[in-house]
C-alpha positions as a Markdown table, in Angstrom:
| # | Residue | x | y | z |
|---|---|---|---|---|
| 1 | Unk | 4.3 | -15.7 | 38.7 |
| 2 | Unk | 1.4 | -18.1 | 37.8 |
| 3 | Unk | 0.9 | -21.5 | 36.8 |
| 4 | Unk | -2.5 | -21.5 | 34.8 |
| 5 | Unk | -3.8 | -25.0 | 33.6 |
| 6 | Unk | -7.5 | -24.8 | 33.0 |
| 7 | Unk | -7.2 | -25.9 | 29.4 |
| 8 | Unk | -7.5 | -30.5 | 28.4 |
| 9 | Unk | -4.7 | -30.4 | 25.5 |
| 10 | Unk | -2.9 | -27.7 | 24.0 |
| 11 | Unk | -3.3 | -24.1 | 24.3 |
| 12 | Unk | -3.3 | -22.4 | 20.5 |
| 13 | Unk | -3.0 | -18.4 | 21.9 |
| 14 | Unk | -3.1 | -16.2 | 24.8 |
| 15 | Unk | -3.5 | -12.7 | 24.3 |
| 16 | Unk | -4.2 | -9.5 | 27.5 |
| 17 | Unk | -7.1 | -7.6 | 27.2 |
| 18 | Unk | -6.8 | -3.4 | 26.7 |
| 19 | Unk | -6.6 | -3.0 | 29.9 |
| 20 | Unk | -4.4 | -5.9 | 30.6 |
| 21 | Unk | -6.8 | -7.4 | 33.7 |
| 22 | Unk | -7.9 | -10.1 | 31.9 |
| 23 | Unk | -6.4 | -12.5 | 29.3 |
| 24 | Unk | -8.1 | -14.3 | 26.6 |
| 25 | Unk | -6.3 | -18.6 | 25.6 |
| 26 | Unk | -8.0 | -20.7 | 23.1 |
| 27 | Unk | -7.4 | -24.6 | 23.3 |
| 28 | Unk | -7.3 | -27.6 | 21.8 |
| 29 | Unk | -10.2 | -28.5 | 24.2 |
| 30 | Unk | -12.6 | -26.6 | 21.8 |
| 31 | Unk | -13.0 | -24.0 | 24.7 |
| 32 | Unk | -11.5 | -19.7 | 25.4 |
| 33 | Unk | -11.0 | -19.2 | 28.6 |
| 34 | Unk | -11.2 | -15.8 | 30.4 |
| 35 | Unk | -8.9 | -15.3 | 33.0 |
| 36 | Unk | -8.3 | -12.5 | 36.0 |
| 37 | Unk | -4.2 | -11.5 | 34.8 |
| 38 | Unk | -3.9 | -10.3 | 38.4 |
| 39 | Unk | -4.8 | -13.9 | 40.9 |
| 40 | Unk | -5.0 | -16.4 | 37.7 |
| 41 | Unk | -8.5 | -17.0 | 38.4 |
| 42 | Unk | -10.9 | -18.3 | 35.8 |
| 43 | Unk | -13.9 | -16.1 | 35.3 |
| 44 | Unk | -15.9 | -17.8 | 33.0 |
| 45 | Unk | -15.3 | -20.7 | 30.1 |
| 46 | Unk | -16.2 | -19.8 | 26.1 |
| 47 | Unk | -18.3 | -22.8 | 24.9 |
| 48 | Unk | -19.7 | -23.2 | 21.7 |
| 49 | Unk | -17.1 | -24.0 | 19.1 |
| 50 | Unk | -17.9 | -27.7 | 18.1 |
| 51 | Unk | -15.9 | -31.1 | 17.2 |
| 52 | Unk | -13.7 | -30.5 | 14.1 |
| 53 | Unk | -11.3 | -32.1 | 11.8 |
| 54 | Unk | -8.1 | -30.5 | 12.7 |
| 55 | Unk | -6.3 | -27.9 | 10.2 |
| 56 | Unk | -3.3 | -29.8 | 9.1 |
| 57 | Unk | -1.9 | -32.4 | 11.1 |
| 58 | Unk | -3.1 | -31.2 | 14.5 |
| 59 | Unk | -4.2 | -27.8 | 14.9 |
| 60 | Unk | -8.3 | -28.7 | 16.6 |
| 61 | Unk | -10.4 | -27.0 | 18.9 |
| 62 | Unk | -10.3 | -23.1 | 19.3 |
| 63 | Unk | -7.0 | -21.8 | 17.4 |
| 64 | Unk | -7.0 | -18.1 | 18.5 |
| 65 | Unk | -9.1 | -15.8 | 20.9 |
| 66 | Unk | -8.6 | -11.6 | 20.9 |
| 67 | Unk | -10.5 | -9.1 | 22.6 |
| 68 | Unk | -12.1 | -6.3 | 21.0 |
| 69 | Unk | -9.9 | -2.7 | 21.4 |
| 70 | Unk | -12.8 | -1.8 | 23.8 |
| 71 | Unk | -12.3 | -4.8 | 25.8 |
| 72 | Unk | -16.0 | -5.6 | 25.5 |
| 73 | Unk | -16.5 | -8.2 | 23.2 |
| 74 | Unk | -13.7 | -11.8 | 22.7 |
| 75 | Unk | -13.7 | -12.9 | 19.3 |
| 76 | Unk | -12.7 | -16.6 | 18.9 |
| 77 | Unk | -11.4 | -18.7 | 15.5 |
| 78 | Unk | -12.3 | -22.0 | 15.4 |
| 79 | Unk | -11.7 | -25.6 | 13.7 |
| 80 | Unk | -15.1 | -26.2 | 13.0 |
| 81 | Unk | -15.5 | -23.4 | 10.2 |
| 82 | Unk | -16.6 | -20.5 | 12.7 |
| 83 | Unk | -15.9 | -16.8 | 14.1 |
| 84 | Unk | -17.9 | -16.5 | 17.3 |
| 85 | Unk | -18.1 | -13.2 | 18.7 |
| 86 | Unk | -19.1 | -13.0 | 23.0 |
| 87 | Unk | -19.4 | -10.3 | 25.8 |
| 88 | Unk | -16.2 | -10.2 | 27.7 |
| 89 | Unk | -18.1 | -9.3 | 30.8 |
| 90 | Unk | -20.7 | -12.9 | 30.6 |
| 91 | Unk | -19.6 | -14.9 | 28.2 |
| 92 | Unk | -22.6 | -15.1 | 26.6 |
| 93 | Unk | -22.6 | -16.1 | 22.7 |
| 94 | Unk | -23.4 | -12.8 | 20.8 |
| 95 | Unk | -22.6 | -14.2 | 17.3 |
| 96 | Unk | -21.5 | -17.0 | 15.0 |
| 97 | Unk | -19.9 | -16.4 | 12.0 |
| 98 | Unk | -19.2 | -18.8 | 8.8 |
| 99 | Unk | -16.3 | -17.6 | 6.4 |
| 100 | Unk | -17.3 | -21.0 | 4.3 |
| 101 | Unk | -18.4 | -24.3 | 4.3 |
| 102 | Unk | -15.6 | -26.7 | 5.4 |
| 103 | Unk | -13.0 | -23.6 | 6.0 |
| 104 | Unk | -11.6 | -23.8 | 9.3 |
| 105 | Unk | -10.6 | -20.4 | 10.9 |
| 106 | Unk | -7.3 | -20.3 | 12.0 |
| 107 | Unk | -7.0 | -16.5 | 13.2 |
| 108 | Unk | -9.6 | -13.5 | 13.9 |
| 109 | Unk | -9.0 | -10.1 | 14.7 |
| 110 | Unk | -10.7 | -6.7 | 15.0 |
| 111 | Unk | -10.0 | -3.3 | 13.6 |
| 112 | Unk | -8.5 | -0.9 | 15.4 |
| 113 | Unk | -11.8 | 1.1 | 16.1 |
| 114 | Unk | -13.8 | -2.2 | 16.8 |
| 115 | Unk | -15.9 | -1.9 | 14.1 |
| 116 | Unk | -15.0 | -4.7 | 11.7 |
| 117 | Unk | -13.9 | -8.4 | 12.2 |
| 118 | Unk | -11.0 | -10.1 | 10.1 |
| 119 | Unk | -10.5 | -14.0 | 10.0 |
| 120 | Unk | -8.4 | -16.4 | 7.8 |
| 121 | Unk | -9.5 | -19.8 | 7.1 |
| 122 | Unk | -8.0 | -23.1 | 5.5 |
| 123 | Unk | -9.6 | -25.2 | 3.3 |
| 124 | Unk | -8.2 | -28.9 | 5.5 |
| 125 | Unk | -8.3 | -30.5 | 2.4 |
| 126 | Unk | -12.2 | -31.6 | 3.0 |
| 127 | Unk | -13.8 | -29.5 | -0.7 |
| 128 | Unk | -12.6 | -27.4 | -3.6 |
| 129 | Unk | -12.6 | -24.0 | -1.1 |
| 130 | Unk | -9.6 | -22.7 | -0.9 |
| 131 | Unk | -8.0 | -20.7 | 1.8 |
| 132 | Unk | -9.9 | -17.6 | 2.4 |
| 133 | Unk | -9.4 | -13.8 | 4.3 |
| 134 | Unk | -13.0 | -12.7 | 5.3 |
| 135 | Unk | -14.1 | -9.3 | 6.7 |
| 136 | Unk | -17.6 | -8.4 | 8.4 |
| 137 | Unk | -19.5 | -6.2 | 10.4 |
| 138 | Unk | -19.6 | -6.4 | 14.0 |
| 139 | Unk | -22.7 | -5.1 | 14.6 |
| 140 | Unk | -24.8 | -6.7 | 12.3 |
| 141 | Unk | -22.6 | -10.0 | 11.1 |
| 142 | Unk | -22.4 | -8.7 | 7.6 |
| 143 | Unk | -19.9 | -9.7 | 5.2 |
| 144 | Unk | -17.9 | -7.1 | 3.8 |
| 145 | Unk | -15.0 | -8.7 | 2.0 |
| 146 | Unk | -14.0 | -12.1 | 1.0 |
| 147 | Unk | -11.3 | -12.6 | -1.1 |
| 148 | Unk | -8.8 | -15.8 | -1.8 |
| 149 | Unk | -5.5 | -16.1 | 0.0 |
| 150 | Unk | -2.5 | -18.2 | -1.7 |
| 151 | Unk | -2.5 | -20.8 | 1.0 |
| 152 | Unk | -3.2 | -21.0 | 5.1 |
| 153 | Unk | -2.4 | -17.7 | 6.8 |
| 154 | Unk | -1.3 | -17.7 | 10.4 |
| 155 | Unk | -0.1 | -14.3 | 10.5 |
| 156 | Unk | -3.3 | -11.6 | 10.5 |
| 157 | Unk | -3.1 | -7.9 | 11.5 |
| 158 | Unk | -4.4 | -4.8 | 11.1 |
| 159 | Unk | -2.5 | -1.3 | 10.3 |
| 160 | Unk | -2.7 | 0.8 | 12.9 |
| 161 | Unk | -4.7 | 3.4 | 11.0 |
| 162 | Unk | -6.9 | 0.6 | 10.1 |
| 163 | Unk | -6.1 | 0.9 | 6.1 |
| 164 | Unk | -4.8 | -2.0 | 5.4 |
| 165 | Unk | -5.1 | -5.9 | 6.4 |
| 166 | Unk | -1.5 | -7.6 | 6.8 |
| 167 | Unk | -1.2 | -11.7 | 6.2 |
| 168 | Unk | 1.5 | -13.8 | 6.7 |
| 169 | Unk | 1.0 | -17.2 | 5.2 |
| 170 | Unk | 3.0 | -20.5 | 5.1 |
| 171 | Unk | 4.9 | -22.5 | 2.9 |
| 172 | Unk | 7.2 | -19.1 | 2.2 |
| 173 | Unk | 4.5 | -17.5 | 0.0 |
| 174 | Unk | 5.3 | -14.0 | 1.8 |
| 175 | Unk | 3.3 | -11.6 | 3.5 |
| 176 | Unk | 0.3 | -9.6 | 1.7 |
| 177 | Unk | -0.9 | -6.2 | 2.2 |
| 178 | Unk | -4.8 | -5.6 | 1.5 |
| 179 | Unk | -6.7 | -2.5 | 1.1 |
| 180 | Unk | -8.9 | -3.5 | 4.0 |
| 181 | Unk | -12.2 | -1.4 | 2.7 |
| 182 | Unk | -11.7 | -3.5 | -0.7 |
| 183 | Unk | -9.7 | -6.1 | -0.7 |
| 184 | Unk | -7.0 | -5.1 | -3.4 |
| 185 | Unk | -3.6 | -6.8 | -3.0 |
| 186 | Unk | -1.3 | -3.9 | -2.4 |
| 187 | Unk | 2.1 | -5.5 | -1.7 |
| 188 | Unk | 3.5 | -8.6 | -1.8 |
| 189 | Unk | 7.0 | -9.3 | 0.2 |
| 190 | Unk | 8.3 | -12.2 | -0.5 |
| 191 | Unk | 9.2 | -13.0 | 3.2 |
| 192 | Unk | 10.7 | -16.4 | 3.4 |
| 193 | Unk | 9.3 | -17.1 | 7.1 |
| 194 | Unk | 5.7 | -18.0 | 8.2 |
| 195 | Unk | 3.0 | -17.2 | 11.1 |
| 196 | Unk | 2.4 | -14.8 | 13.3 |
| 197 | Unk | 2.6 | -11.1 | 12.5 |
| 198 | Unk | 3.2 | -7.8 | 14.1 |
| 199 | Unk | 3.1 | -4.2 | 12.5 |
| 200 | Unk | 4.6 | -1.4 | 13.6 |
| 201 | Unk | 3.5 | 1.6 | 15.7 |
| 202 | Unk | 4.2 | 3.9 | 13.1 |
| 203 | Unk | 2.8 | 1.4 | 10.5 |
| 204 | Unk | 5.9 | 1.8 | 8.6 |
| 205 | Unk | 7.5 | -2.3 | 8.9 |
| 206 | Unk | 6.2 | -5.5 | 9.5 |
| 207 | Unk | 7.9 | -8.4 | 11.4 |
| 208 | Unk | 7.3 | -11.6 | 11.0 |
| 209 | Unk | 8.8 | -14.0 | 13.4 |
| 210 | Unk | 12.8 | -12.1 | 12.7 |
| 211 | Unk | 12.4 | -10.6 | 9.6 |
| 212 | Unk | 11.6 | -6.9 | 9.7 |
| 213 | Unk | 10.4 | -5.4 | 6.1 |
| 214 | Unk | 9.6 | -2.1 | 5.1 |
| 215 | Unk | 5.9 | -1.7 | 3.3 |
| 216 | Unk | 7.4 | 1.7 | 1.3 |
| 217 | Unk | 10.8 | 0.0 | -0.2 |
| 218 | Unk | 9.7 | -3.7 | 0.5 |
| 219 | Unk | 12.8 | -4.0 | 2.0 |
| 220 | Unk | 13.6 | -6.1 | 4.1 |
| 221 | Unk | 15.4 | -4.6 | 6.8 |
| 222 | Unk | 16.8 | -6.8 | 9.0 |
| 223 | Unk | 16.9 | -10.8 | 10.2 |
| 224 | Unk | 18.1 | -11.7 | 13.4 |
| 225 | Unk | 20.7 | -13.6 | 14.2 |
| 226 | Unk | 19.5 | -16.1 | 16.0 |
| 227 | Unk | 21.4 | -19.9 | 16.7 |
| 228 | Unk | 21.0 | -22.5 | 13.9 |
| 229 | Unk | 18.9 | -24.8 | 16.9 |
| 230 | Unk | 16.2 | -22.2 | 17.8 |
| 231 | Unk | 14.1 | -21.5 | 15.0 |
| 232 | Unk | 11.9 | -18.7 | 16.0 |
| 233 | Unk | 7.9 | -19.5 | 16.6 |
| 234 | Unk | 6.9 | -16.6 | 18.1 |
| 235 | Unk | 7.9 | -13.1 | 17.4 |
| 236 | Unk | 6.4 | -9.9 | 19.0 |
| 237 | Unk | 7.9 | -5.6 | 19.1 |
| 238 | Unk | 7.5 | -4.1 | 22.3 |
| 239 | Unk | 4.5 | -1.0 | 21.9 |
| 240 | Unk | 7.3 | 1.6 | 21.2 |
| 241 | Unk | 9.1 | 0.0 | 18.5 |
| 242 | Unk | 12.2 | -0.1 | 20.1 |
| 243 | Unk | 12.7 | -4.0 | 21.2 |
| 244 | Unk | 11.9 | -7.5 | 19.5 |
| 245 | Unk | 11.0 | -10.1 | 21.6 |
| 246 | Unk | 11.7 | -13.5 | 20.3 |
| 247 | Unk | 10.9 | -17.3 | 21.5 |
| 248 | Unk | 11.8 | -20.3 | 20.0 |
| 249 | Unk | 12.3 | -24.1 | 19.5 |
| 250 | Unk | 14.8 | -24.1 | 22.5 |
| 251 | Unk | 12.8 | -22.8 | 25.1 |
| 252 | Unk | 14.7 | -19.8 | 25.5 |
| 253 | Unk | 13.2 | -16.1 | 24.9 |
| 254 | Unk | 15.6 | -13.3 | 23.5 |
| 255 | Unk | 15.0 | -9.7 | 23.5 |
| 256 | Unk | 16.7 | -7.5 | 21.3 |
| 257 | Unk | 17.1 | -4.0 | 21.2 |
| 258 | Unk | 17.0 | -2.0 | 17.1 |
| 259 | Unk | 18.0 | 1.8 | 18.5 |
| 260 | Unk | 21.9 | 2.0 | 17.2 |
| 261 | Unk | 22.2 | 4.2 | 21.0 |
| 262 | Unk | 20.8 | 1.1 | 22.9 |
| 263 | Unk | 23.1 | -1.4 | 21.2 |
| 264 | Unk | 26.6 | 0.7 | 21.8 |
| 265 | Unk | 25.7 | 1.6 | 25.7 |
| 266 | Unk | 25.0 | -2.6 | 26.5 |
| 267 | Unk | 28.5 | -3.4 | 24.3 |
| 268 | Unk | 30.3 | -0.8 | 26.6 |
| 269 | Unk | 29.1 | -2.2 | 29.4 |
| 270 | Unk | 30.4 | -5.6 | 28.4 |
| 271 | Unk | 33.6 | -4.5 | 27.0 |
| 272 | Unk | 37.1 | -6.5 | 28.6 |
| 273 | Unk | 38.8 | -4.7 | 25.7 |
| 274 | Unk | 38.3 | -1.5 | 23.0 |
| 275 | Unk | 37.5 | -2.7 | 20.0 |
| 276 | Unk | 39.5 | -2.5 | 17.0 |
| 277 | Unk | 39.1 | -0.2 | 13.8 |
| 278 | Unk | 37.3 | -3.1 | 11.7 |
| 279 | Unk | 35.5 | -3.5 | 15.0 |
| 280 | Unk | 34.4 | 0.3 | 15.4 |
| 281 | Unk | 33.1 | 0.3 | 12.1 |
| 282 | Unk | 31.1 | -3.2 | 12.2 |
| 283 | Unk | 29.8 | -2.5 | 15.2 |
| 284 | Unk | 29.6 | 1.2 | 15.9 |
| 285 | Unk | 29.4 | 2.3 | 12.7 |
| 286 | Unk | 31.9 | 5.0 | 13.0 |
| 287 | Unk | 34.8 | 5.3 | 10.5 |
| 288 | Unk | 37.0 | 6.2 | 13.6 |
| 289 | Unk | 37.1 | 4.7 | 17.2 |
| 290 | Unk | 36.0 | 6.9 | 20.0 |
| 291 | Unk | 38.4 | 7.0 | 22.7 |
| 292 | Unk | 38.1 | 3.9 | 25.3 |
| 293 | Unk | 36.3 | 5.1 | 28.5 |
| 294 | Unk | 39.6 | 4.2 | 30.6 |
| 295 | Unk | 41.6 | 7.1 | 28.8 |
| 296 | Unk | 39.5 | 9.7 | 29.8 |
């Protein structure tokens, strides 16, 4: 529909407001733009986040940008060891936030009822800090929890009830589950994937990039099958649970369907043959094969 390329370098995420009339990308550029969804337009630029050493090899500038569930307020994560919080309606700097000295923030996000600010940070190698998860108050900046992470987290989300905090961290250390009010570690899934996060509607599973696991059993549930050249980098569920949206390293996005009812009616549709008995059972999970549609 649009081509949007207001953004010198990279762009590190792009997330829709509530309402979905704007959208929120942060950049390499060390800027967050706000954008109208609807024309493309830029309505203002985000600038305040200063010249960093990147996190890792590359990541610099602003890595992530998220409005607040009010749509008011844009929360932005950057390189040079600050959460800035603006009005969504100016731009005008409201707040800046330091997790730690010489901790970069690689990902912010707010509760569900606005009222409190997550971020993760990583240490970039430059003092004896290690990777942190830091929670504060949004009206008054406060800091509320702050508590070590096993290495740099990507992946950062909050249950939908608002209980718990979710990370998803790299070098296959898992995903954590955090009483958000305290900090306690919870659970610990030993996921084998890293980055970004989703939970849930029913705040049941967790899916990070295609693994789905269950926070109950700490099961995992399912991995997709996805082609040995297209690792997956970003992951997302549709907001009624019932499709995964994938994109990877070949430049293709997949959308896959987990309702059992979903998945028989598209391989009907693409049948040139019934299946077999092995078949019916892989497939539709029935012991017996229904009759083919052409024998009714």
């Amino acid at each position: 529909l649009m081509d949007l390329g207001y953004h010198n370098g990279p762009v590190w995420s792009i997330t829709y407001s509530p309402d979905g009339r704007r959208i929120a990308t942060a950049g390499a550029d060390y800027t967050a733009r706000i954008l109208d969804a609807e024309n493309g337009a830029e309505l203002f630029t985000l600038v305040g986040h200063e010249e960093a050493l990147p996190i890792g090899t590359f990541f610099a500038g602003v890595l992530r940008a998220t409005f607040s569930p009010d749509g008011k307020l844009v929360a932005t994560a950057g390189a040079d060891e600050t959460v800035r919080l603006w009005d969504a309606a100016t731009g005008l700097e409201l707040m800046s936030l330091r997790a730690h000295p010489d901790s970069g923030a690689v990902n912010v996000v707010f509760s569900p009822d606005g009222k409190r600010l997550a971020a993760t940070t990583d240490d970039t190698g430059r003092s004896e800090i290690g990777p942190r998860m830091v929670v504060w108050d949004v009206d008054t900046g406060q800091e509320l929890v702050s508590l070590d992470v096993p290495t740099r987290c990507w992946g950062l989300a909050y249950s939908p009830d608002g209980a718990r905090l979710v990370t998803g961290c790299s070098f296959g250390t898992g995903i954590f589950v955090w009483d958000a009010e305290s900090g306690q570690l919870l659970v610990h899934l030993s996921a084998g994937r890293r980055g970004t996060l989703t939970i849930s509607p029913d705040g049941n599973n967790v899916m990070q990039f295609g693994e789905i696991w269950n926070f109950e059993t700490q099961e995992q549930l399912l991995s997709l099958n996805i082609p040995a050249n297209a690792t997956i980098d970003a992951a997302t569920l549709s907001p009624d649970g019932r499709h995964i949206a994938v994109a990877g390293t070949d430049g293709k996005v997949r959308i896959f369907t987990l309702e059992i009812q979903e998945l028989v009616a598209i391989a009907l549709e693409r049948l040139t043959r019934w299946f077999t008995p092995e078949e019916c059972r892989e497939f539709l999970h029935t012991e017996t094969c229904p009759p083919a549609p052409w024998e009714d």
